Every structure is written in C-alpha cells, then in structure tokens.
C-alpha cells in the first residue's frame, strides 16, 4: 500500500531554534514530492522536489529529496512564531494522465516566543 | 484574486439532506482535485477531474458521493443523504495540467480555503 510518513508528528521549539521535519515515502509511480504549510485554512505551497540532491530554498526554509532512500527533509532556521503551523508532505503519484497527491499525517510545529 | 475559490466556506446540514460544494479553479487551470480532511486525520484524495471528464475517482466513496466539472462553471462535489461521518473539511485544488507554459511544474496543486461541512 502506498504511504507517506512524517515525523515527528508534533514539535515544540523556541524562537530562533532550527527544526528539521522528515518525510519518508513508499509510493508506486513516484513523480514528485511537495511540501505545504497549513494554518487554519488552505494548505499553501512551499516546495516541489523532483530530483535527488538538489536543495530548494526560500528564505529560512529549505528542502531536499533523496530518491534512493525515499525521503525528504524540510529545514526551518531561526524559527519565528509565525512558523507555527502543520507542515504537510505529499507525493504526486501516477502517469502523466493523473496527479493525485498522497499526503502524510502532517507535523504540527509550535514555536514559542 | 486569481486563487482557487470554494463556497460555501461553512455548510451545516441535517442527516439525510444533500450537500453541494463548489470549487472554481485558479485562472488558467483546467485540472481540479477534491480532498477530504477528517478530524485528526490527514488529507485524503477523493477525485480528479478535467473539464467534463472524471479522470480518477479512486478515492470517492462508492455511494452518495459524486463530482462534476462542467464545461462552464465551477466543479461541484455533491453528497447525497449526508451522515454524521461526512462531517469534515473538503478542499479543492487545481493545477495547470498538460500544455501549460508556466515554468512551475504542472504537478503543483494550489488549494482553496476549503468547505467545512457539519452534519447534525
């Protein structure tokens, strides 16, 4: 069965800390991996990763994919209270005619002042 | 605002009633996906549609649920004879699909704000 597993499920840190969120997957017909941030509304897109070893960066956030070991990490440096959210990892599965996302359970991050 | 639009944002129904959820994709997007998020659970794929076609409905419950994306107008997720277990947040996402000229891969799905369905 296809699955995406995130760890840890929840995390509490203080402002300024660096966090690493993990996502492992076992999905047939892997196409790409996406990270989203979900506050009390729609998941907002962060990164899309398709190739191993190429780091994507956006400000204090960065992510990398390892297609050999089937995992991805999301790093957040110098965390701020505004980073508090649920971080979702999702794998795009399928042929070029489909593109459904298989989501992990999410990691709930709480950043304390 | 060219983002994905969903309405209503909140919907309350009594058991046995029908629920209709609407989704207008991002401008220029022709692919629509519906996901359901049950309390304390992750997002689960339901159905993938292009204009006038259902491409993948492997995540749809076999009964009471249907979806459409007509040539004109929004995509509709319809739930007949709702039960309490249908209470959830329903999210719609859209993507550019094949033939897109954007530099962002067509795999990227952008989500709407969701419809929170409560069945009494």
PDB file of C-alpha atoms in Angstrom:
ATOM      1  CA  UNK A   1       0.000   0.000   0.000  1.00  0.00           C
ATOM      2  CA  UNK A   2       1.252   3.450  -0.917  1.00  0.00           C
ATOM      3  CA  UNK A   3       2.114   5.545   2.111  1.00  0.00           C
ATOM      4  CA  UNK A   4       3.767   8.750   3.197  1.00  0.00           C
ATOM      5  CA  UNK A   5       5.003   9.003   6.768  1.00  0.00           C
ATOM      6  CA  UNK A   6       6.044  12.194   8.501  1.00  0.00           C
ATOM      7  CA  UNK A   7       7.991  12.589  11.705  1.00  0.00           C
ATOM      8  CA  UNK A   8       7.805  13.872  14.272  1.00  0.00           C
ATOM      9  CA  UNK A   9       4.028  14.249  14.494  1.00  0.00           C
ATOM     10  CA  UNK A  10       4.420  17.293  16.701  1.00  0.00           C
ATOM     11  CA  UNK A  11       7.239  19.538  17.777  1.00  0.00           C
ATOM     12  CA  UNK A  12       7.559  22.434  20.202  1.00  0.00           C
ATOM     13  CA  UNK A  13      10.534  24.769  19.910  1.00  0.00           C
ATOM     14  CA  UNK A  14      11.502  28.286  20.909  1.00  0.00           C
ATOM     15  CA  UNK A  15      12.034  31.208  18.601  1.00  0.00           C
ATOM     16  CA  UNK A  16      15.437  31.117  16.999  1.00  0.00           C
ATOM     17  CA  UNK A  17      15.718  27.327  17.033  1.00  0.00           C
ATOM     18  CA  UNK A  18      16.351  25.302  13.876  1.00  0.00           C
ATOM     19  CA  UNK A  19      13.989  22.443  13.084  1.00  0.00           C
ATOM     20  CA  UNK A  20      14.137  19.513  10.686  1.00  0.00           C
ATOM     21  CA  UNK A  21      10.959  17.818   9.567  1.00  0.00           C
ATOM     22  CA  UNK A  22      11.102  14.387   7.992  1.00  0.00           C
ATOM     23  CA  UNK A  23       9.052  12.718   5.298  1.00  0.00           C
ATOM     24  CA  UNK A  24       9.541   9.161   4.069  1.00  0.00           C
ATOM     25  CA  UNK A  25       7.516   7.510   1.363  1.00  0.00           C
ATOM     26  CA  UNK A  26       6.726   4.228  -0.304  1.00  0.00           C
ATOM     27  CA  UNK A  27       4.727   5.127  -3.374  1.00  0.00           C
ATOM     28  CA  UNK A  28       4.477   3.415  -6.720  1.00  0.00           C
ATOM     29  CA  UNK A  29       4.892   5.612  -9.790  1.00  0.00           C
ATOM     30  CA  UNK A  30       6.532   8.434  -7.867  1.00  0.00           C
ATOM     31  CA  UNK A  31       6.615  11.695  -9.806  1.00  0.00           C
ATOM     32  CA  UNK A  32       7.433  14.455  -7.342  1.00  0.00           C
ATOM     33  CA  UNK A  33       7.201  15.457  -3.696  1.00  0.00           C
ATOM     34  CA  UNK A  34       5.585  18.609  -2.406  1.00  0.00           C
ATOM     35  CA  UNK A  35       5.683  20.423   0.919  1.00  0.00           C
ATOM     36  CA  UNK A  36       2.793  22.545   2.136  1.00  0.00           C
ATOM     37  CA  UNK A  37       2.191  24.722   5.181  1.00  0.00           C
ATOM     38  CA  UNK A  38      -1.293  24.591   6.657  1.00  0.00           C
ATOM     39  CA  UNK A  39      -2.529  27.088   9.171  1.00  0.00           C
ATOM     40  CA  UNK A  40      -6.231  27.283   9.966  1.00  0.00           C
ATOM     41  CA  UNK A  41      -7.130  27.306   6.311  1.00  0.00           C
ATOM     42  CA  UNK A  42      -5.863  26.100   2.952  1.00  0.00           C
ATOM     43  CA  UNK A  43      -2.516  24.366   2.589  1.00  0.00           C
ATOM     44  CA  UNK A  44      -0.117  26.826   0.998  1.00  0.00           C
ATOM     45  CA  UNK A  45       2.534  25.570  -1.364  1.00  0.00           C
ATOM     46  CA  UNK A  46       6.163  25.675  -0.220  1.00  0.00           C
ATOM     47  CA  UNK A  47       8.315  23.458  -2.437  1.00  0.00           C
ATOM     48  CA  UNK A  48       8.177  20.895  -5.178  1.00  0.00           C
ATOM     49  CA  UNK A  49      11.043  18.420  -5.448  1.00  0.00           C
ATOM     50  CA  UNK A  50      11.640  16.074  -8.336  1.00  0.00           C
ATOM     51  CA  UNK A  51      15.377  15.410  -8.396  1.00  0.00           C
ATOM     52  CA  UNK A  52      17.620  13.946  -5.717  1.00  0.00           C
ATOM     53  CA  UNK A  53      20.199  16.072  -4.002  1.00  0.00           C
ATOM     54  CA  UNK A  54      19.088  19.458  -5.274  1.00  0.00           C
ATOM     55  CA  UNK A  55      18.228  21.767  -2.410  1.00  0.00           C
ATOM     56  CA  UNK A  56      15.337  24.159  -2.769  1.00  0.00           C
ATOM     57  CA  UNK A  57      15.493  27.308  -0.666  1.00  0.00           C
ATOM     58  CA  UNK A  58      13.060  30.064   0.173  1.00  0.00           C
ATOM     59  CA  UNK A  59      14.200  32.437   2.868  1.00  0.00           C
ATOM     60  CA  UNK A  60      14.649  30.484   6.092  1.00  0.00           C
ATOM     61  CA  UNK A  61      13.116  27.346   4.629  1.00  0.00           C
ATOM     62  CA  UNK A  62      14.933  24.721   2.608  1.00  0.00           C
ATOM     63  CA  UNK A  63      14.186  21.214   1.447  1.00  0.00           C
ATOM     64  CA  UNK A  64      15.922  18.324  -0.221  1.00  0.00           C
ATOM     65  CA  UNK A  65      14.901  14.975  -1.674  1.00  0.00           C
ATOM     66  CA  UNK A  66      16.686  11.616  -1.598  1.00  0.00           C
ATOM     67  CA  UNK A  67      15.072   9.322  -4.150  1.00  0.00           C
ATOM     68  CA  UNK A  68      17.394   6.444  -3.338  1.00  0.00           C
ATOM     69  CA  UNK A  69      16.488   6.356   0.354  1.00  0.00           C
ATOM     70  CA  UNK A  70      12.931   7.588  -0.330  1.00  0.00           C
ATOM     71  CA  UNK A  71      12.777  10.560   1.972  1.00  0.00           C
ATOM     72  CA  UNK A  72      12.756  14.316   2.098  1.00  0.00           C
ATOM     73  CA  UNK A  73      13.530  16.833   4.813  1.00  0.00           C
ATOM     74  CA  UNK A  74      12.272  20.340   5.397  1.00  0.00           C
ATOM     75  CA  UNK A  75      14.530  22.642   7.387  1.00  0.00           C
ATOM     76  CA  UNK A  76      13.479  25.864   9.046  1.00  0.00           C
ATOM     77  CA  UNK A  77      16.222  28.020  10.520  1.00  0.00           C
ATOM     78  CA  UNK A  78      15.804  30.859  13.033  1.00  0.00           C
ATOM     79  CA  UNK A  79      12.197  29.886  13.660  1.00  0.00           C
ATOM     80  CA  UNK A  80       9.580  32.539  14.379  1.00  0.00           C
ATOM     81  CA  UNK A  81       6.149  32.292  15.998  1.00  0.00           C
ATOM     82  CA  UNK A  82       4.640  32.777  12.540  1.00  0.00           C
ATOM     83  CA  UNK A  83       6.140  29.445  11.514  1.00  0.00           C
ATOM     84  CA  UNK A  84       3.678  27.679  13.835  1.00  0.00           C
ATOM     85  CA  UNK A  85       1.537  25.504  11.570  1.00  0.00           C
ATOM     86  CA  UNK A  86       1.011  21.988  10.315  1.00  0.00           C
ATOM     87  CA  UNK A  87       3.568  21.055   7.667  1.00  0.00           C
ATOM     88  CA  UNK A  88       2.337  18.574   5.108  1.00  0.00           C
ATOM     89  CA  UNK A  89       4.379  16.367   2.842  1.00  0.00           C
ATOM     90  CA  UNK A  90       2.685  14.919  -0.231  1.00  0.00           C
ATOM     91  CA  UNK A  91       3.817  12.689  -3.065  1.00  0.00           C
ATOM     92  CA  UNK A  92       2.462  13.059  -6.574  1.00  0.00           C
ATOM     93  CA  UNK A  93       1.660   9.657  -7.929  1.00  0.00           C
ATOM     94  CA  UNK A  94       0.735   8.411 -11.296  1.00  0.00           C
ATOM     95  CA  UNK A  95       1.206   8.571 -15.003  1.00  0.00           C
ATOM     96  CA  UNK A  96       1.072  11.779 -16.945  1.00  0.00           C
ATOM     97  CA  UNK A  97      -2.712  11.465 -17.003  1.00  0.00           C
ATOM     98  CA  UNK A  98      -3.188  11.540 -13.259  1.00  0.00           C
ATOM     99  CA  UNK A  99      -1.657  13.577 -10.499  1.00  0.00           C
ATOM    100  CA  UNK A 100      -3.246  12.767  -7.191  1.00  0.00           C
ATOM    101  CA  UNK A 101      -1.414  13.676  -4.011  1.00  0.00           C
ATOM    102  CA  UNK A 102      -0.792  11.157  -1.251  1.00  0.00           C
ATOM    103  CA  UNK A 103      -0.375  13.073   1.982  1.00  0.00           C
ATOM    104  CA  UNK A 104       1.444  12.272   5.183  1.00  0.00           C
ATOM    105  CA  UNK A 105      -0.207  12.881   8.542  1.00  0.00           C
ATOM    106  CA  UNK A 106       1.497  16.213   8.946  1.00  0.00           C
ATOM    107  CA  UNK A 107       3.902  17.605  11.532  1.00  0.00           C
ATOM    108  CA  UNK A 108       2.430  20.152  13.918  1.00  0.00           C
ATOM    109  CA  UNK A 109       5.056  22.747  14.746  1.00  0.00           C
ATOM    110  CA  UNK A 110       4.601  25.160  17.625  1.00  0.00           C
ATOM    111  CA  UNK A 111       7.137  27.944  18.014  1.00  0.00           C
ATOM    112  CA  UNK A 112       7.090  29.600  21.422  1.00  0.00           C
ATOM    113  CA  UNK A 113       8.270  33.180  21.942  1.00  0.00           C
TER     114      UNK A 113
ATOM    115  CA  UNK B   1      -7.887  37.354  -6.714  1.00  0.00           C
ATOM    116  CA  UNK B   2      -6.824  34.600  -9.081  1.00  0.00           C
ATOM    117  CA  UNK B   3      -6.641  31.912  -6.401  1.00  0.00           C
ATOM    118  CA  UNK B   4      -8.770  28.804  -6.005  1.00  0.00           C
ATOM    119  CA  UNK B   5     -12.244  29.712  -4.763  1.00  0.00           C
ATOM    120  CA  UNK B   6     -14.533  27.496  -2.767  1.00  0.00           C
ATOM    121  CA  UNK B   7     -18.003  28.104  -1.451  1.00  0.00           C
ATOM    122  CA  UNK B   8     -19.603  27.949   0.879  1.00  0.00           C
ATOM    123  CA  UNK B   9     -16.868  28.153   3.496  1.00  0.00           C
ATOM    124  CA  UNK B  10     -19.106  26.582   6.115  1.00  0.00           C
ATOM    125  CA  UNK B  11     -22.091  24.332   5.497  1.00  0.00           C
ATOM    126  CA  UNK B  12     -24.415  22.808   8.051  1.00  0.00           C
ATOM    127  CA  UNK B  13     -26.751  20.005   7.039  1.00  0.00           C
ATOM    128  CA  UNK B  14     -29.046  17.630   8.883  1.00  0.00           C
ATOM    129  CA  UNK B  15     -28.749  13.909   8.348  1.00  0.00           C
ATOM    130  CA  UNK B  16     -30.395  12.879   5.091  1.00  0.00           C
ATOM    131  CA  UNK B  17     -30.024  16.240   3.355  1.00  0.00           C
ATOM    132  CA  UNK B  18     -27.858  16.949   0.346  1.00  0.00           C
ATOM    133  CA  UNK B  19     -24.648  18.951   0.394  1.00  0.00           C
ATOM    134  CA  UNK B  20     -23.257  20.752  -2.659  1.00  0.00           C
ATOM    135  CA  UNK B  21     -19.724  22.104  -2.528  1.00  0.00           C
ATOM    136  CA  UNK B  22     -18.382  24.355  -5.253  1.00  0.00           C
ATOM    137  CA  UNK B  23     -14.875  24.985  -6.493  1.00  0.00           C
ATOM    138  CA  UNK B  24     -13.609  27.459  -9.067  1.00  0.00           C
ATOM    139  CA  UNK B  25     -10.028  26.672 -10.094  1.00  0.00           C
ATOM    140  CA  UNK B  26      -7.256  29.169 -10.403  1.00  0.00           C
ATOM    141  CA  UNK B  27      -7.368  31.158 -13.637  1.00  0.00           C
ATOM    142  CA  UNK B  28      -5.794  29.183 -16.436  1.00  0.00           C
ATOM    143  CA  UNK B  29      -6.058  25.853 -14.607  1.00  0.00           C
ATOM    144  CA  UNK B  30      -8.063  23.043 -16.131  1.00  0.00           C
ATOM    145  CA  UNK B  31      -7.402  20.276 -13.595  1.00  0.00           C
ATOM    146  CA  UNK B  32      -9.376  20.042 -10.364  1.00  0.00           C
ATOM    147  CA  UNK B  33      -8.838  17.731  -7.389  1.00  0.00           C
ATOM    148  CA  UNK B  34     -11.001  17.172  -4.324  1.00  0.00           C
ATOM    149  CA  UNK B  35      -9.578  16.100  -0.966  1.00  0.00           C
ATOM    150  CA  UNK B  36     -11.230  15.381   2.366  1.00  0.00           C
ATOM    151  CA  UNK B  37      -9.722  16.055   5.771  1.00  0.00           C
ATOM    152  CA  UNK B  38     -11.451  14.243   8.598  1.00  0.00           C
ATOM    153  CA  UNK B  39     -10.900  15.461  12.166  1.00  0.00           C
ATOM    154  CA  UNK B  40      -7.431  14.493  13.409  1.00  0.00           C
ATOM    155  CA  UNK B  41      -6.571  12.899  10.062  1.00  0.00           C
ATOM    156  CA  UNK B  42      -4.550  13.871   7.037  1.00  0.00           C
ATOM    157  CA  UNK B  43      -5.825  14.956   3.656  1.00  0.00           C
ATOM    158  CA  UNK B  44      -7.182  12.110   1.549  1.00  0.00           C
ATOM    159  CA  UNK B  45      -7.594  12.216  -2.206  1.00  0.00           C
ATOM    160  CA  UNK B  46     -11.142  11.795  -3.493  1.00  0.00           C
ATOM    161  CA  UNK B  47     -11.387  12.617  -7.187  1.00  0.00           C
ATOM    162  CA  UNK B  48      -9.517  14.238 -10.062  1.00  0.00           C
ATOM    163  CA  UNK B  49     -11.391  15.946 -12.893  1.00  0.00           C
ATOM    164  CA  UNK B  50     -10.696  17.827 -16.045  1.00  0.00           C
ATOM    165  CA  UNK B  51     -13.341  19.772 -17.927  1.00  0.00           C
ATOM    166  CA  UNK B  52     -16.310  17.426 -18.485  1.00  0.00           C
ATOM    167  CA  UNK B  53     -14.255  14.362 -17.567  1.00  0.00           C
ATOM    168  CA  UNK B  54     -13.592  12.363 -14.420  1.00  0.00           C
ATOM    169  CA  UNK B  55     -10.003  11.157 -14.683  1.00  0.00           C
ATOM    170  CA  UNK B  56      -9.535   9.353 -11.374  1.00  0.00           C
ATOM    171  CA  UNK B  57     -12.241   8.724  -8.792  1.00  0.00           C
ATOM    172  CA  UNK B  58     -10.438   6.017  -6.864  1.00  0.00           C
ATOM    173  CA  UNK B  59     -10.817   7.902  -3.577  1.00  0.00           C
ATOM    174  CA  UNK B  60     -14.550   8.513  -3.810  1.00  0.00           C
ATOM    175  CA  UNK B  61     -16.907   6.530  -1.596  1.00  0.00           C
ATOM    176  CA  UNK B  62     -18.956   4.178  -3.759  1.00  0.00           C
ATOM    177  CA  UNK B  63     -22.312   5.583  -2.740  1.00  0.00           C
ATOM    178  CA  UNK B  64     -23.818   9.031  -2.181  1.00  0.00           C
ATOM    179  CA  UNK B  65     -20.797  10.976  -3.490  1.00  0.00           C
ATOM    180  CA  UNK B  66     -20.465  12.386  -6.979  1.00  0.00           C
ATOM    181  CA  UNK B  67     -18.412  15.070  -8.676  1.00  0.00           C
ATOM    182  CA  UNK B  68     -18.541  17.003 -11.895  1.00  0.00           C
ATOM    183  CA  UNK B  69     -16.618  19.722 -13.675  1.00  0.00           C
ATOM    184  CA  UNK B  70     -18.831  21.064 -16.450  1.00  0.00           C
ATOM    185  CA  UNK B  71     -17.657  22.946 -19.488  1.00  0.00           C
ATOM    186  CA  UNK B  72     -18.945  26.158 -17.945  1.00  0.00           C
ATOM    187  CA  UNK B  73     -18.985  26.919 -14.256  1.00  0.00           C
ATOM    188  CA  UNK B  74     -17.357  25.543 -11.143  1.00  0.00           C
ATOM    189  CA  UNK B  75     -16.639  21.982 -10.163  1.00  0.00           C
ATOM    190  CA  UNK B  76     -19.282  20.520  -7.849  1.00  0.00           C
ATOM    191  CA  UNK B  77     -18.845  17.876  -5.189  1.00  0.00           C
ATOM    192  CA  UNK B  78     -22.241  16.510  -4.261  1.00  0.00           C
ATOM    193  CA  UNK B  79     -23.031  14.411  -1.210  1.00  0.00           C
ATOM    194  CA  UNK B  80     -26.489  12.924  -1.030  1.00  0.00           C
ATOM    195  CA  UNK B  81     -28.210  11.816   2.164  1.00  0.00           C
ATOM    196  CA  UNK B  82     -25.420  13.071   4.385  1.00  0.00           C
ATOM    197  CA  UNK B  83     -24.495  11.221   7.565  1.00  0.00           C
ATOM    198  CA  UNK B  84     -22.553  12.420  10.596  1.00  0.00           C
ATOM    199  CA  UNK B  85     -19.423  10.683   9.352  1.00  0.00           C
ATOM    200  CA  UNK B  86     -19.374  13.034   6.356  1.00  0.00           C
ATOM    201  CA  UNK B  87     -18.509  15.939   8.665  1.00  0.00           C
ATOM    202  CA  UNK B  88     -15.093  17.097   7.509  1.00  0.00           C
ATOM    203  CA  UNK B  89     -13.204  19.806   5.694  1.00  0.00           C
ATOM    204  CA  UNK B  90     -13.371  19.406   1.938  1.00  0.00           C
ATOM    205  CA  UNK B  91     -10.560  21.004  -0.022  1.00  0.00           C
ATOM    206  CA  UNK B  92     -10.358  21.640  -3.711  1.00  0.00           C
ATOM    207  CA  UNK B  93      -7.060  22.090  -5.527  1.00  0.00           C
ATOM    208  CA  UNK B  94      -6.229  22.995  -9.088  1.00  0.00           C
ATOM    209  CA  UNK B  95      -3.238  22.614 -11.348  1.00  0.00           C
ATOM    210  CA  UNK B  96      -2.231  23.779 -14.782  1.00  0.00           C
ATOM    211  CA  UNK B  97      -2.089  20.334 -16.330  1.00  0.00           C
ATOM    212  CA  UNK B  98      -0.615  19.437 -19.675  1.00  0.00           C
ATOM    213  CA  UNK B  99       0.348  22.072 -22.143  1.00  0.00           C
ATOM    214  CA  UNK B 100       1.000  24.706 -19.508  1.00  0.00           C
ATOM    215  CA  UNK B 101       3.553  27.342 -20.378  1.00  0.00           C
ATOM    216  CA  UNK B 102       4.315  28.177 -16.774  1.00  0.00           C
ATOM    217  CA  UNK B 103       7.775  27.339 -15.540  1.00  0.00           C
ATOM    218  CA  UNK B 104       6.255  25.734 -12.468  1.00  0.00           C
ATOM    219  CA  UNK B 105       5.646  22.069 -12.966  1.00  0.00           C
ATOM    220  CA  UNK B 106       2.126  21.024 -13.757  1.00  0.00           C
ATOM    221  CA  UNK B 107       2.255  18.766 -10.718  1.00  0.00           C
ATOM    222  CA  UNK B 108       1.934  21.711  -8.344  1.00  0.00           C
ATOM    223  CA  UNK B 109      -1.552  21.837  -6.908  1.00  0.00           C
ATOM    224  CA  UNK B 110      -2.884  25.018  -5.327  1.00  0.00           C
ATOM    225  CA  UNK B 111      -5.540  24.691  -2.678  1.00  0.00           C
ATOM    226  CA  UNK B 112      -8.691  26.617  -1.970  1.00  0.00           C
ATOM    227  CA  UNK B 113      -9.746  27.668   1.547  1.00  0.00           C
ATOM    228  CA  UNK B 114     -11.930  24.600   1.994  1.00  0.00           C
ATOM    229  CA  UNK B 115     -15.558  23.992   2.903  1.00  0.00           C
ATOM    230  CA  UNK B 116     -16.183  22.831   6.437  1.00  0.00           C
ATOM    231  CA  UNK B 117     -19.213  20.536   6.401  1.00  0.00           C
ATOM    232  CA  UNK B 118     -21.012  19.828   9.652  1.00  0.00           C
ATOM    233  CA  UNK B 119     -23.752  17.222   9.709  1.00  0.00           C
ATOM    234  CA  UNK B 120     -26.119  17.472  12.656  1.00  0.00           C
TER     235      UNK B 120
END
